[in-house]
Amino acid sequence: MARVGTVTLVGAGPGDPELLTLKAARLIETAQVVVYDRLVAPEILAMIPDSAERVNVGKRTHHHPVPQDEINEILVRFALEGRDVIRLKGGDPFIFGRGCEETARLAEAGVPFDVVPGITAAQGASASTGVPLTHRGLARSVRYITGHCKADEMLDLDWAGLADPETTLVFYMGKATIRLIAQKLMAHGLPGHTPVMAVASATSAQERRLDSQLDQIEADMAEHGLESPVIFLIGKVAGLAGRRDSFRLIAQARDLRAKEGCHA
Ligand code: SAH
């Protein structure tokens, strides 16, 4: 019987290539075929050997990503040709990465697979800003939530359950829905002054941090126009200063200097 290749789902982490696991780095550097997404950093793609075949499923004509069903079939096809495939995904493959849709199809087709975890965006953003996801007295739990919803749907989440002042809420894919997220959380009891931290391109050289609060995040996002990918941390921990510059602090300093008539 012809040899069937193995498909390995590999987490590429949030951006900084040094946040790859040793296993991920080894697999990328020895790959035969790499099928990768839009969110994988260019420095990581540069580690793929020249001899490897690369398939970018994050983009195709007219900037639309390849549909998930087609990605699944690409993986199966390569494996049935006897080739080992590295399926490289941003962050962790099993956190909002549709990883299980791929492994389910592989299992159905009789293709062996492995999964290598990656550092998810929440952890990357937490570490790079110096803001913890949990902290004694401030947050006893943390929740990873998707803010994505189809254009004709409202974000249908357990808002009453989420509006817990002792939980850190981390919203992935929430850039388009942050207004609704903030409104819902306030309607279910979280105060308008609850801190919100938005981090764009966490752990990469383009990282940007915006400090705000629930009743101002929409206006602040509109004003500062953070570029995707953006992750939101909501809760008391998000009010800790951490270590990075912030638009708000910069803006406050600028206003203060203007008031004092200093133009430095
Ligand atoms: N599997 C990925 C998440 C994929 S969903 C993971 O584990 O991180 C895509 C969303 O992840 C983006 O909309 C954004 O909210 C978040 N994201 C991914 N990388 C990010 C980064 N470097 N900085 C900020 N947010 C990021």
XYZ file of C-alpha atoms and ligand atoms in Angstrom:
290
model
C 0.000 0.000 0.000
C 1.212 3.506 -0.821
C 2.651 5.453 2.070
C 0.366 8.053 3.602
C 2.059 11.217 4.907
C 1.479 12.718 8.347
C -0.058 16.151 8.831
C 1.268 18.071 11.825
C -0.696 21.085 13.014
C 1.928 23.443 14.377
C 1.260 26.528 16.470
C 3.419 29.402 15.214
C 2.779 31.581 18.283
C 1.671 35.218 18.251
C 4.477 36.780 16.205
C 7.907 36.845 17.817
C 9.733 33.885 16.211
C 11.569 33.180 19.477
C 8.235 32.190 20.975
C 8.108 29.093 18.779
C 8.561 25.836 20.651
C 11.773 23.930 19.873
C 9.605 21.269 18.297
C 7.832 23.764 16.030
C 11.166 25.273 14.936
C 12.622 21.849 14.131
C 9.557 20.793 12.146
C 9.489 24.050 10.164
C 13.199 23.861 9.360
C 12.912 20.303 8.031
C 9.536 20.597 6.296
C 8.662 19.087 2.917
C 5.353 20.894 2.548
C 4.078 23.856 4.578
C 0.471 25.018 4.435
C 0.269 28.325 6.288
C -2.126 31.072 7.325
C -2.175 34.840 7.114
C -1.172 35.366 10.751
C 2.168 33.551 10.594
C 5.078 36.023 10.937
C 7.377 36.557 7.928
C 10.449 35.702 10.063
C 8.917 32.294 10.722
C 8.103 31.729 7.053
C 11.750 32.571 6.318
C 12.745 29.459 8.312
C 11.071 27.155 5.775
C 13.734 25.465 3.600
C 13.891 26.530 -0.065
C 13.301 22.927 -1.082
C 9.892 22.829 0.638
C 6.626 23.446 -1.147
C 4.694 26.348 0.387
C 0.969 26.850 0.177
C -0.486 30.118 1.436
C -4.101 29.493 2.366
C -4.489 32.862 4.083
C -4.866 34.711 0.842
C -5.728 34.164 -2.771
C -7.134 36.232 -5.603
C -9.232 39.189 -4.421
C -7.745 38.790 -0.921
C -10.223 36.137 0.192
C -8.815 33.321 2.276
C -9.172 29.774 0.985
C -12.408 28.292 2.421
C -11.908 25.832 5.296
C -13.272 22.854 3.324
C -10.720 23.456 0.620
C -7.882 23.698 3.160
C -8.978 20.364 4.605
C -8.872 18.784 1.146
C -5.436 20.260 0.377
C -4.073 18.608 3.532
C -5.661 15.259 2.708
C -4.406 15.369 -0.896
C -0.776 16.002 0.072
C -0.878 13.253 2.703
C -2.380 10.725 0.294
C 0.443 11.564 -2.123
C 2.744 10.334 0.627
C 4.050 13.742 1.676
C 4.435 14.905 5.268
C 2.750 18.254 5.791
C 3.330 21.016 8.313
C 0.087 22.906 8.820
C 1.339 26.150 10.328
C -1.208 28.272 12.195
C -1.003 31.529 14.143
C -0.935 31.217 17.938
C -2.219 27.833 19.091
C -3.931 25.556 16.538
C -6.742 24.656 18.933
C -7.635 28.143 20.137
C -9.952 29.776 17.582
C -7.801 28.208 14.899
C -10.307 25.766 13.379
C -7.699 23.105 14.090
C -10.235 20.484 14.998
C -12.078 20.872 11.712
C -8.830 19.869 10.041
C -8.012 16.965 12.360
C -11.582 15.652 12.041
C -11.312 15.561 8.255
C -7.845 13.957 8.452
C -9.141 11.261 10.774
C -12.039 10.613 8.418
C -9.636 10.223 5.489
C -7.361 7.886 7.465
C -4.487 10.402 7.548
C -2.333 10.334 10.703
C -1.857 13.688 12.407
C -0.037 15.357 15.287
C -0.594 18.672 17.041
C 2.149 20.956 18.375
C 0.834 23.687 20.674
C 1.725 27.336 20.270
C 1.602 30.379 22.491
C -1.792 31.917 22.007
C -2.304 35.640 21.385
C -3.711 36.181 24.897
C -0.537 34.906 26.503
C 1.667 36.776 24.059
C -0.127 40.061 24.725
C -0.047 39.483 28.469
C 3.678 38.794 28.571
C 4.747 41.531 26.210
C 2.741 44.234 28.001
C 3.606 42.930 31.460
C -0.087 42.663 32.351
C -1.047 39.368 34.024
C -4.155 37.435 33.013
C -4.860 36.483 36.636
C -3.787 38.281 39.771
C -4.606 37.657 43.382
C -7.411 40.005 44.416
C -8.114 41.197 40.874
C -8.909 38.203 38.691
C -9.593 34.647 39.788
C -10.221 33.301 36.315
C -9.642 34.105 32.689
C -11.859 33.446 29.705
C -10.926 33.339 26.026
C -13.895 34.448 23.937
C -14.502 34.985 20.250
C -15.944 38.367 19.311
C -16.575 37.194 15.773
C -20.120 37.037 14.505
C -21.679 36.832 11.074
C -22.915 40.138 9.665
C -26.569 39.286 10.223
C -26.184 37.919 13.748
C -25.867 39.546 17.138
C -23.059 38.259 19.304
C -24.931 35.602 21.169
C -22.958 35.032 24.374
C -23.793 34.384 28.009
C -23.336 38.054 28.905
C -24.618 37.701 32.457
C -22.043 34.986 33.069
C -19.276 37.004 31.445
C -19.946 40.224 33.387
C -17.989 39.048 36.416
C -15.724 41.719 37.932
C -13.243 39.065 39.090
C -12.707 37.487 35.674
C -10.351 38.614 32.927
C -12.124 38.518 29.582
C -9.942 38.110 26.546
C -11.708 38.786 23.261
C -10.213 37.411 20.059
C -11.538 38.706 16.709
C -13.372 41.513 18.488
C -12.254 44.538 16.494
C -15.491 44.847 14.525
C -17.723 44.094 17.516
C -16.004 45.855 20.424
C -18.785 48.453 20.638
C -21.383 45.733 21.109
C -19.157 43.802 23.524
C -18.693 46.891 25.714
C -22.407 47.761 25.616
C -23.464 44.247 26.559
C -20.989 43.975 29.437
C -22.121 47.343 30.842
C -25.785 46.401 30.411
C -25.068 43.279 32.466
C -23.454 45.166 35.299
C -19.788 45.820 34.642
C -19.010 49.474 35.438
C -18.127 51.823 32.567
C -14.736 52.441 34.177
C -13.753 48.753 33.882
C -10.302 48.793 32.252
C -9.882 47.601 28.679
C -6.519 47.052 27.047
C -6.310 46.574 23.292
C -3.084 45.114 21.953
C -2.324 45.045 18.236
C 0.291 42.722 16.717
C 1.349 41.558 20.168
C 4.990 40.402 20.500
C 5.935 41.705 17.045
C 7.965 44.820 16.265
C 4.663 46.529 15.322
C 3.040 45.945 18.710
C 0.746 48.753 19.876
C -1.106 49.028 23.156
C -4.175 51.147 23.799
C -5.437 51.621 27.359
C -9.071 52.506 27.734
C -12.217 51.536 29.614
C -15.568 50.032 28.684
C -17.424 53.311 28.153
C -14.628 54.788 26.021
C -13.151 51.923 24.064
C -15.265 52.506 20.969
C -14.237 56.171 20.720
C -10.602 55.374 21.518
C -10.448 52.653 18.875
C -11.975 55.012 16.321
C -9.468 57.709 17.233
C -6.344 55.565 17.261
C -7.184 53.093 14.491
C -5.183 50.078 15.672
C -4.411 47.711 12.825
C -5.356 44.034 12.951
C -4.732 41.653 14.552
C -6.076 43.131 17.795
C -6.871 41.383 21.059
C -8.833 42.917 23.958
C -8.227 42.279 27.650
C -11.123 43.434 29.796
C -11.125 43.478 33.586
C -9.241 44.882 36.551
C -5.874 43.454 35.490
C -6.079 45.491 32.281
C -5.762 48.598 34.452
C -2.301 47.597 35.632
C 0.276 49.762 33.954
C 2.459 46.983 32.658
C 5.509 48.267 30.897
C 4.700 49.511 27.403
C 3.818 52.980 26.203
C 0.162 53.644 25.743
C -1.716 55.987 23.484
C -3.721 57.274 26.409
C -0.697 58.087 28.532
C 1.007 59.668 25.565
C -2.111 61.707 24.802
C -2.421 62.801 28.443
C 1.205 63.856 28.543
C 0.736 65.754 25.309
C -2.353 67.576 26.653
C -0.502 68.439 29.837
C 2.441 69.815 27.935
C 0.090 71.845 25.733
C -1.650 73.260 28.842
C 1.649 74.239 30.316
C 2.625 75.898 27.064
C 5.545 73.579 26.572
C 6.067 72.517 22.962
C 8.830 69.982 23.481
N -5.106 30.549 17.007
C -4.823 31.954 17.262
C -6.067 32.818 17.173
C -6.687 32.882 15.795
S -8.097 33.905 15.724
C -4.171 32.079 18.646
O -4.130 31.114 19.389
O -3.676 33.181 18.966
C -7.397 35.420 15.169
C -7.447 36.466 16.263
O -6.399 36.239 17.188
C -7.236 37.881 15.791
O -8.450 38.453 15.335
C -6.772 38.555 17.065
O -7.854 38.836 17.921
C -5.947 37.459 17.721
N -4.501 37.580 17.453
C -3.717 36.686 16.838
N -2.428 37.082 16.859
C -2.404 38.279 17.502
C -1.386 39.195 17.859
N -0.109 38.982 17.549
N -1.729 40.331 18.532
C -3.016 40.564 18.854
N -4.017 39.730 18.553
C -3.729 38.594 17.890
